[in-house]
């Protein structure tokens, strides 16, 4: 494969302006992540210390092999919800190495309302379990949760993808032969009692761990029976009387050591076979991405410059380079494994959609995972384009993309608008993993068009009521609409609502994709029986 020839001048005013802007965004991201991970009220920390409990990240640090990476999912989930009082949505999840094995960890954060589940907590837990199912990843559950946050119970209980989906997913994992271990460090009540009982191995910590469908207050209210938590469902009761737990331990440290020992008995993962070669770092420095990404979503950049700073040796074999030039397709290697890369260089036309459809069919036949680099305003509109079949050609692209059997990995590098989000494997199209850069924006259309449209709708409604506003009030409405739209199309809002698996520093993209690709290969994929159509 040829090395991409970069046209970036790292000393130009444009590069230095973009670099300064994006380093500031990366610094802001780190500050937000630090706050979400470590800042807690002193009273909550003191409460846990009095119970001889570790903080959630201390538990994870003890669990993971020393010096190995931990790819955390959605650390900024709920950052714009619940008045900012439920950092990381109250649960920490991610991929780490335990006794040499790739493991998906899901851990309650009991420093937040005793680990209570909010609607976004449940959404994050369901997504975590979906990742385990999609990638055949063994799981460790660190359970210390007070159950549903009752004032918001209607938003987390009854619907298809609410709390019941967690237990359904655990049942599916068991049927797939994917191993699960639970360590109960606090009370696991009501529906939450099923988390450890649906695992292959269940460990409970004496004095602090408890599993019961109804805790002592509910038992008292329902039956009049007076019973302590330990008598009702403590570690020794479930370890020696009911058989609900397999092990009882005296401390969190002992329990975590036992989890590591159990995981050490798991068989190693059998990876799907891909074309491989020697790993080679990118020829160009990944930190140069700061100077390539524009400081305005409306400014264009060459996606090849991004590819050159992610893939092995910055080498890329481009497919149909002279056709459908607003979409770049081609093959590279990522940590020695062959991948197909699809990236936007402008609006999608019929020719670019056709090229992509053909390329994806080749990837699927040849068992090559696909990386989508999104920077898309959408499909081209207008009479000539409709007559030329843009909707039909876009539908072909969607049809093939939605039915790819190979793993799909998506990075939101800049803008993601309208149906372009769908075509380039947005959240609704089951990418195995999807991450955003701090500058990313996602919405049904660009901010300027949306602001103009929404402002006109509001003004028309006011005029129908006989109100004509002066220019300054019209401008105030426009600014209010723009501010709200800007906020709700930002990467921070997207990740707060769990529309992605987290915001990442652009310079870390290669590492993140490498971990995700490795995990995605835990599940084999079949060859398509279809030939390749030249559309």
C-alpha positions as MATLAB code, in Angstrom:
seq = 'XXXXXXXXXXXXXXXXXXXXXXXXXXXXXXXXXXXXXXXXXXXXXXXXXXXXXXXXXXXXXXXXXXXXXXXXXXXXXXXXXXXXXXXXXXXXXXXXXXXXXXXXXXXXXXXXXXXXXXXXXXXXXXXXXXXXXXXXXXXXXXXXXXXXXXXXXXXXXXXXXXXXXXXXXXXXXXXXXXXXXXXXXXXXXXXXXXXXXXXXXXXXXXXXXXXXXXXXXXXXXXXXXXXXXXXXXXXXXXXXXXXXXXXXXXXXXXXXXXXXXXXXXXXXXXXXXXXXXXXXXXXXXXXXXXXXXXXXXXXXXXXXXXXXXXXXXXXXXXXXXXXXXXXXXXXXXXXXXXXXXXXXXXXXXXXXXXXXXXXXXXXXXXXXXXXXXXXXXXXXXXXXXXXXXXXXXXXXXXXXXXXXXXXXXXXXXXXXXXXXXXXXXXXXXXXXXXXXXXXXXXXXXXXXXXXXXXXXXXXXXXXXXXXXXXXXXXXXXXXXXXXXXXXXXXXXXXXXXXXXXXXXXXXXXXXXXXXXXXXXXXXXXXXXXXXXXXX';
ca = [
       0.000    0.000    0.000;
       1.142    3.504   -0.752;
       1.806    5.977    2.018;
      -0.576    8.939    1.995;
       1.285   12.103    1.013;
       0.246   14.755    3.497;
      -0.332   18.280    2.207;
      -0.539   19.774    5.685;
       1.830   22.647    6.491;
       2.304   22.373   10.240;
       3.738   25.907   10.376;
       0.904   27.640    8.517;
      -1.352   30.144   10.232;
      -4.383   27.938    9.470;
      -2.791   24.880   11.090;
      -1.647   26.800   14.178;
      -5.075   28.423   14.610;
      -6.847   25.079   14.398;
      -4.265   23.463   16.688;
      -4.751   26.069   19.389;
      -8.534   25.745   19.174;
      -8.583   21.938   19.319;
      -6.027   21.661   22.093;
      -8.334   23.889   24.138;
     -11.231   21.524   23.360;
      -9.093   18.541   24.399;
      -8.109   20.293   27.650;
     -11.759   21.077   28.362;
     -12.651   17.422   27.751;
     -10.018   16.270   30.250;
     -11.330   18.697   32.885;
     -14.889   17.440   32.425;
     -13.758   13.818   32.603;
     -11.679   14.461   35.713;
     -14.656   16.080   37.431;
     -17.042   13.258   36.469;
     -14.612   10.586   37.613;
     -13.257   11.955   40.863;
     -15.161   14.935   42.298;
     -17.651   13.802   44.938;
     -19.084   15.523   48.030;
     -16.936   14.850   51.101;
     -19.934   13.488   53.021;
     -20.481   10.732   50.437;
     -16.831    9.687   50.512;
     -16.850    9.691   54.340;
     -20.029    7.559   54.348;
     -18.366    4.873   52.226;
     -15.147    4.942   54.255;
     -17.129    4.342   57.464;
     -18.551    1.216   55.852;
     -15.028    0.037   54.892;
     -15.926    0.493   51.233;
     -13.662    1.492   48.387;
     -14.655    4.057   45.761;
     -15.731    2.623   42.435;
     -12.525    3.475   40.559;
     -10.391    2.103   43.393;
     -12.241   -1.181   42.957;
     -11.625   -1.187   39.209;
      -7.932   -0.372   39.699;
      -7.563   -3.430   41.968;
      -9.438   -5.604   39.480;
      -7.427   -4.776   36.351;
      -3.966   -6.076   35.514;
      -1.405   -3.401   36.506;
      -0.244   -1.146   33.690;
      -2.951   -2.231   31.234;
      -5.390    0.174   29.498;
      -9.022    0.659   30.473;
     -11.318    1.914   27.712;
     -14.126    3.572   29.628;
     -17.523    4.024   28.011;
     -19.492    7.253   28.318;
     -17.750    8.822   31.329;
     -19.739   12.013   30.610;
     -23.123   10.280   30.438;
     -25.802   12.430   32.130;
     -23.421   15.406   32.283;
     -26.284   17.660   31.105;
     -29.074   15.833   32.951;
     -30.366   15.776   36.551;
     -28.730   19.179   37.231;
     -25.328   17.521   36.903;
     -25.784   15.497   40.119;
     -25.333   12.025   38.574;
     -21.848   11.999   37.008;
     -21.192    9.160   34.544;
     -24.894    8.300   35.017;
     -23.958    6.629   38.299;
     -22.212    3.607   36.783;
     -18.713    2.990   35.398;
     -18.286    0.590   32.501;
     -15.470   -0.234   30.131;
     -13.095   -2.796   28.673;
     -10.005   -3.831   30.608;
      -7.586   -6.714   31.051;
      -8.123   -9.088   33.998;
      -5.678  -11.968   34.352;
      -4.666  -11.502   30.741;
      -8.230  -11.628   29.394;
     -10.344   -8.902   27.782;
     -13.197   -8.268   30.193;
     -16.152   -5.872   30.192;
     -16.534   -4.292   33.629;
     -19.767   -2.724   34.913;
     -19.524   -1.150   38.361;
     -22.045    0.732   40.473;
     -20.929    4.104   41.828;
     -22.368    4.043   45.330;
     -21.037    7.523   46.086;
     -24.016    8.820   44.060;
     -27.355    8.293   45.834;
     -26.145    4.901   47.094;
     -25.750    3.691   43.508;
     -29.416    4.311   42.657;
     -30.520    3.804   39.054;
     -31.742    6.826   37.090;
     -33.215    6.488   33.577;
     -29.825    7.258   32.000;
     -28.141    4.802   34.409;
     -30.332    2.052   33.043;
     -29.741    3.182   29.457;
     -25.986    3.006   30.036;
     -26.204   -0.421   31.681;
     -28.310   -1.778   28.827;
     -25.802   -0.401   26.305;
     -22.933   -2.007   28.250;
     -24.668   -5.379   28.160;
     -25.393   -4.897   24.443;
     -21.647   -4.461   23.924;
     -21.051   -7.746   25.747;
     -23.591   -9.525   23.524;
     -22.362   -7.986   20.265;
     -18.715   -8.802   21.014;
     -19.008  -11.980   23.115;
     -17.208  -10.255   25.981;
     -17.059  -11.870   29.450;
     -18.322   -9.562   32.190;
     -17.482   -8.614   35.749;
     -20.293   -6.905   37.666;
     -19.300   -4.896   40.750;
     -22.686   -4.510   42.417;
     -23.426   -1.828   45.001;
     -26.749   -0.261   44.016;
     -29.769    0.955   45.942;
     -32.142    0.081   43.085;
     -34.402    2.423   41.124;
     -34.494    6.128   41.946;
     -38.206    6.073   42.752;
     -39.141    9.664   41.814;
     -38.126    8.823   38.221;
     -39.206    5.165   38.185;
     -41.594    5.656   35.253;
     -38.604    6.463   33.040;
     -36.628    3.324   33.794;
     -38.919    0.391   34.467;
     -41.566   -0.758   32.051;
     -40.519   -0.220   28.432;
     -38.642   -2.568   26.137;
     -35.160   -1.112   26.601;
     -35.509   -0.150   30.266;
     -34.423   -2.061   33.381;
     -35.876   -5.434   32.409;
     -33.681   -5.397   29.313;
     -30.589   -5.666   31.529;
     -31.695   -8.981   32.961;
     -32.855  -10.177   29.546;
     -29.397   -9.371   28.187;
     -27.748  -11.277   31.015;
     -29.900  -14.282   30.153;
     -28.889  -14.003   26.493;
     -25.201  -13.837   27.457;
     -25.580  -17.028   29.463;
     -27.205  -18.792   26.522;
     -24.304  -17.679   24.309;
     -21.809  -19.193   26.722;
     -20.386  -15.801   27.690;
     -19.180  -15.948   31.293;
     -20.225  -13.483   33.991;
     -18.968  -12.912   37.539;
     -20.660  -10.701   40.146;
     -19.139   -9.291   43.315;
     -21.837   -7.920   45.625;
     -20.302   -5.095   47.647;
     -23.486   -3.445   48.882;
     -27.205   -4.010   48.824;
     -28.684   -5.370   45.602;
     -32.411   -4.905   45.983;
     -35.606   -5.693   44.057;
     -34.871   -6.125   40.330;
     -31.215   -5.448   41.073;
     -31.091   -8.713   43.007;
     -31.171  -10.501   39.657;
     -27.852   -9.006   38.516;
     -25.723  -11.349   40.674;
     -28.147  -14.268   40.548;
     -28.062  -14.338   36.732;
     -24.259  -14.608   36.721;
     -22.243  -17.818   36.521;
     -20.363  -16.914   39.711;
     -21.630  -14.782   42.592;
     -19.467  -13.501   45.453;
     -20.740  -11.502   48.430;
     -18.891   -9.388   50.980;
     -19.892  -10.021   54.587;
     -21.572   -7.207   56.553;
     -21.952   -4.871   53.551;
     -23.251   -7.165   50.783;
     -26.934   -8.002   50.605;
     -29.282   -9.548   48.032;
     -33.055   -9.438   48.519;
     -36.173   -8.811   46.463;
     -37.452   -6.552   49.225;
     -35.247   -4.948   51.856;
     -36.007   -4.862   55.599;
     -38.212   -1.700   55.426;
     -40.360   -3.218   52.657;
     -40.593   -6.568   54.466;
     -41.724   -4.735   57.609;
     -44.337   -2.727   55.699;
     -45.633   -5.714   53.731;
     -45.574   -8.483   56.343;
     -44.816   -6.913   59.722;
     -41.717   -9.078   60.031;
     -38.730   -7.485   61.767;
     -35.442   -8.610   60.232;
     -31.978   -7.161   59.717;
     -30.393   -6.897   56.259;
     -27.797   -9.514   57.196;
     -30.452  -11.948   58.465;
     -32.590  -11.359   55.404;
     -30.039  -11.684   52.631;
     -26.457  -11.294   53.816;
     -23.394  -13.093   52.509;
     -23.531  -16.026   54.948;
     -27.276  -16.533   54.461;
     -26.904  -16.741   50.684;
     -23.589  -18.597   50.834;
     -24.640  -21.368   53.234;
     -28.458  -21.365   53.483;
     -30.137  -20.311   50.219;
     -27.254  -21.089   47.856;
     -27.904  -17.828   46.017;
     -24.224  -16.902   46.359;
     -21.253  -19.143   45.641;
     -18.699  -17.459   47.902;
     -18.677  -15.235   51.006;
     -15.620  -13.074   51.696;
     -14.581  -10.754   54.523;
     -13.457   -7.698   52.549;
     -13.725   -5.998   49.189;
     -10.046   -6.653   48.540;
     -10.535  -10.387   49.155;
     -13.564  -10.389   46.875;
     -11.742   -8.631   44.038;
      -8.810  -11.047   44.340;
     -11.294  -13.935   44.069;
     -12.870  -12.362   40.971;
      -9.415  -12.186   39.368;
      -8.808  -15.831   40.251;
     -12.128  -16.927   38.723;
     -11.538  -14.902   35.547;
      -8.159  -16.620   35.312;
     -10.012  -19.915   34.786;
     -11.860  -18.573   31.721;
     -10.647  -19.863   28.355;
      -8.854  -17.338   26.182;
     -10.886  -15.663   23.460;
     -10.838  -17.218   20.010;
     -10.451  -14.351   17.538;
     -11.967  -14.137   14.076;
      -9.247  -14.494   11.464;
      -8.321  -11.392    9.465;
      -5.536  -10.677    7.040;
      -2.644   -9.555    9.225;
       0.818   -8.103    8.915;
       3.413   -6.508   11.179;
       2.101   -3.546   13.185;
       3.533   -0.216   12.128;
       2.907    3.176   13.797;
       1.516    5.976   11.599;
       4.190    7.824    9.637;
       2.599   11.124   10.697;
       2.136   12.243   14.304;
      -1.413   11.705   15.599;
      -1.213   14.979   17.522;
      -1.168   16.793   14.174;
      -4.910   16.079   14.085;
      -5.314   19.134   16.330;
      -4.143   21.328   13.462;
      -6.174   19.534   10.785;
      -9.629   19.663   12.370;
     -11.188   23.098   11.651;
     -12.383   25.528   14.297;
     -15.787   25.752   12.573;
     -17.977   22.821   11.534;
     -18.677   24.544    8.194;
     -15.002   24.483    7.179;
     -13.860   21.512    5.130;
     -10.745   19.364    5.497;
      -9.371   16.354    3.633;
     -10.329   13.161    5.462;
      -7.216   11.500    4.012;
      -5.170   13.657    6.397;
      -7.089   12.074    9.285;
      -6.656    8.553    7.909;
      -2.907    9.184    7.568;
      -2.636    9.815   11.317;
      -4.590    6.741   12.410;
      -3.606    3.757   10.245;
      -0.437    1.666   10.175;
       2.404    3.404    8.358;
      -0.090    6.021    7.087;
      -0.583    3.563    4.210;
      -3.860    3.519    2.310;
      -5.035    1.798   -0.865;
      -7.794    4.070   -2.169;
     -10.725    2.489   -4.031;
     -12.081    4.321   -7.117;
     -10.110    7.511   -6.328;
     -11.413    9.418   -9.381;
     -15.093    8.502   -8.942;
     -17.518    9.787   -6.306;
     -14.800   12.020   -4.887;
     -16.865   13.375   -1.967;
     -16.494    9.994   -0.284;
     -13.112    8.354    0.316;
     -12.991    4.544    0.496;
     -10.025    2.251    0.774;
      -8.030   -0.364    2.667;
      -5.479    0.064    5.440;
      -4.123   -1.879    8.385;
      -4.795   -1.021   12.019;
      -2.449   -2.613   14.550;
      -1.621   -5.171   11.881;
      -5.242   -6.035   10.984;
      -6.809   -5.169    7.650;
      -9.714   -2.679    7.731;
     -11.825   -0.850    5.212;
     -12.028    2.905    5.800;
     -14.898    5.120    4.617;
     -14.637    8.880    5.208;
     -16.532   11.947    4.023;
     -15.005   14.684    1.891;
     -18.223   16.598    1.338;
     -21.919   16.056    0.620;
     -23.066   12.644   -0.616;
     -23.935   12.501   -4.328;
     -25.255    9.506   -6.257;
     -21.793    8.561   -7.489;
     -20.263    8.608   -4.008;
     -23.165    6.544   -2.640;
     -22.741    3.995   -5.450;
     -18.989    3.768   -4.844;
     -19.508    3.207   -1.138;
     -22.139    0.527   -1.744;
     -19.767   -1.414   -4.000;
     -16.867   -1.004   -1.570;
     -18.883   -2.219    1.429;
     -19.918   -5.336   -0.485;
     -16.246   -6.090   -1.110;
     -15.441   -5.610    2.588;
     -18.254   -7.922    3.620;
     -17.276  -10.650    1.147;
     -13.599  -10.442    2.101;
     -14.285  -10.341    5.880;
     -12.797   -6.882    6.367;
     -14.137   -4.719    9.283;
     -15.183   -1.194    8.310;
     -14.228    2.100    9.993;
     -16.554    5.046    9.284;
     -15.132    8.563    9.717;
     -18.161   10.855    9.768;
     -18.067   14.470    8.588;
     -21.262   14.694    6.611;
     -23.814   17.398    5.801;
     -26.139   14.840    4.214;
     -27.232   13.796    0.743;
     -27.448   16.362   -2.047;
     -30.955   17.741   -2.653;
     -32.627   19.401   -5.643;
     -34.597   18.526   -8.783;
     -31.660   17.369  -10.878;
     -30.391   15.121   -8.106;
     -33.809   13.608   -7.427;
     -34.244   12.937  -11.135;
     -30.803   11.329  -11.105;
     -31.875    8.904   -8.388;
     -30.162   10.290   -5.263;
     -32.844    8.834   -2.966;
     -32.643    5.432   -4.659;
     -28.838    5.403   -4.568;
     -28.806    6.512   -0.939;
     -31.229    3.694   -0.121;
     -28.827    1.164   -1.696;
     -26.021    2.486    0.485;
     -28.228    2.211    3.569;
     -29.381   -1.287    2.650;
     -25.871   -2.686    2.286;
     -24.457   -0.819    5.287;
     -27.279   -1.931    7.605;
     -26.753   -5.573    6.624;
     -22.972   -5.779    6.867;
     -21.932   -8.807    8.855;
     -18.410   -7.547    9.531;
     -17.755   -5.275   12.537;
     -18.474   -1.566   12.043;
     -16.631    1.127   14.031;
     -17.692    4.782   13.792;
     -15.919    8.022   14.719;
     -17.761   11.368   14.620;
     -14.908   13.592   13.451;
     -16.873   16.815   12.831;
     -20.456   17.324   11.588;
     -23.101   14.613   11.327;
     -26.351   15.879    9.851;
     -29.567   14.443    8.469;
     -29.672   11.191    6.539;
     -25.899   11.348    6.155;
     -25.711   10.238    9.782;
     -27.642    7.108    8.867;
     -25.669    6.275    5.724;
     -22.355    6.649    7.566;
     -23.372    4.222   10.330;
     -24.789    6.475   13.024;
     -26.100    5.171   16.338;
     -29.252    3.621   14.862;
     -27.210    1.385   12.545;
     -25.523   -0.814   15.138;
     -21.891    0.170   14.948;
     -20.103   -2.103   17.408;
     -18.603    1.074   18.879;
     -19.219    4.761   18.190;
     -17.133    7.617   19.607;
     -17.196   11.386   19.115;
     -14.479   14.017   19.008;
     -15.008   17.099   21.223;
     -15.782   19.311   18.207;
     -18.449   16.975   16.797;
     -21.992   18.144   16.158;
     -25.027   15.997   15.397;
     -28.519   17.106   14.399;
     -31.220   16.662   11.791;
     -29.807   19.646    9.869;
     -27.086   22.283   10.242;
     -27.538   25.008   12.842;
     -27.975   27.909   10.403;
     -30.728   26.203    8.404;
     -32.422   24.925   11.555;
     -32.271   28.308   13.300;
     -33.775   30.056   10.289;
     -36.533   27.464    9.941;
     -37.449   27.360   13.641;
     -37.412   31.155   13.941;
     -39.754   31.481   10.963;
     -42.135   28.932   12.502;
     -42.281   30.865   15.781;
     -42.790   34.203   14.058;
     -45.550   32.763   11.859;
     -47.349   31.456   14.956;
     -47.114   34.891   16.600;
     -48.413   36.677   13.483;
     -51.400   34.332   13.374;
     -52.205   35.630   16.841;
     -51.977   39.206   15.564;
     -48.537   39.987   16.959;
     -45.859   41.725   14.861;
     -42.556   41.975   16.687;
     -39.907   44.674   16.310;
     -36.569   43.684   14.792;
     -34.767   43.522   18.131;
     -37.273   40.999   19.547;
     -37.041   38.928   16.371;
     -33.260   38.876   16.756;
     -33.628   37.800   20.397;
     -35.849   34.891   19.355;
     -33.298   33.915   16.721;
     -30.464   33.983   19.249;
     -32.436   31.924   21.776;
     -33.251   29.319   19.132;
     -29.607   29.203   17.989;
     -28.332   28.838   21.562;
     -30.676   25.935   22.300;
     -29.904   24.234   18.984;
     -26.156   24.669   19.447;
     -26.300   23.137   22.919;
     -28.395   20.152   21.874;
     -26.297   19.376   18.823;
     -23.001   19.432   20.742;
     -20.851   16.413   21.511;
     -21.480   16.985   25.223;
     -25.241   16.736   24.810;
     -24.872   13.668   22.569;
     -22.722   11.853   25.105;
     -24.947   12.978   27.997;
     -27.851   11.227   26.273;
     -25.684    8.185   25.411;
     -25.937    8.698   21.645;
     -22.285    7.624   21.533;
     -19.920    5.502   23.621;
     -17.970    8.538   24.767;
     -16.053   11.611   23.663;
     -12.393   10.895   22.968;
      -9.322   13.032   22.398;
      -8.670   12.947   18.615;
      -5.031   12.030   19.298;
      -6.250    8.825   21.029;
      -8.386    7.666   18.094;
      -5.944    5.023   16.846;
      -5.623    3.462   20.322;
      -9.381    3.446   20.878;
     -10.044    1.877   17.479;
      -7.338   -0.713   18.142;
      -8.975   -1.871   21.382;
     -12.433   -1.897   19.800;
     -11.248   -3.868   16.781;
      -9.575   -6.466   18.973;
     -12.741   -6.908   21.033;
     -14.981   -7.001   17.953;
     -13.066  -10.027   16.691;
     -14.242  -12.103   19.674;
     -17.323  -12.824   17.569;
     -16.805  -14.558   14.260;
     -18.621  -13.316   11.172;
     -19.721  -15.187    8.096;
     -18.988  -14.549    4.474;
     -21.830  -13.121    2.417;
     -23.059  -15.550   -0.259;
     -23.657  -12.708   -2.716;
     -21.377  -11.563   -5.501;
     -20.300   -7.947   -5.962;
     -22.640   -5.698   -7.927;
     -21.198   -2.784   -9.892;
     -24.059   -0.411   -9.140;
];
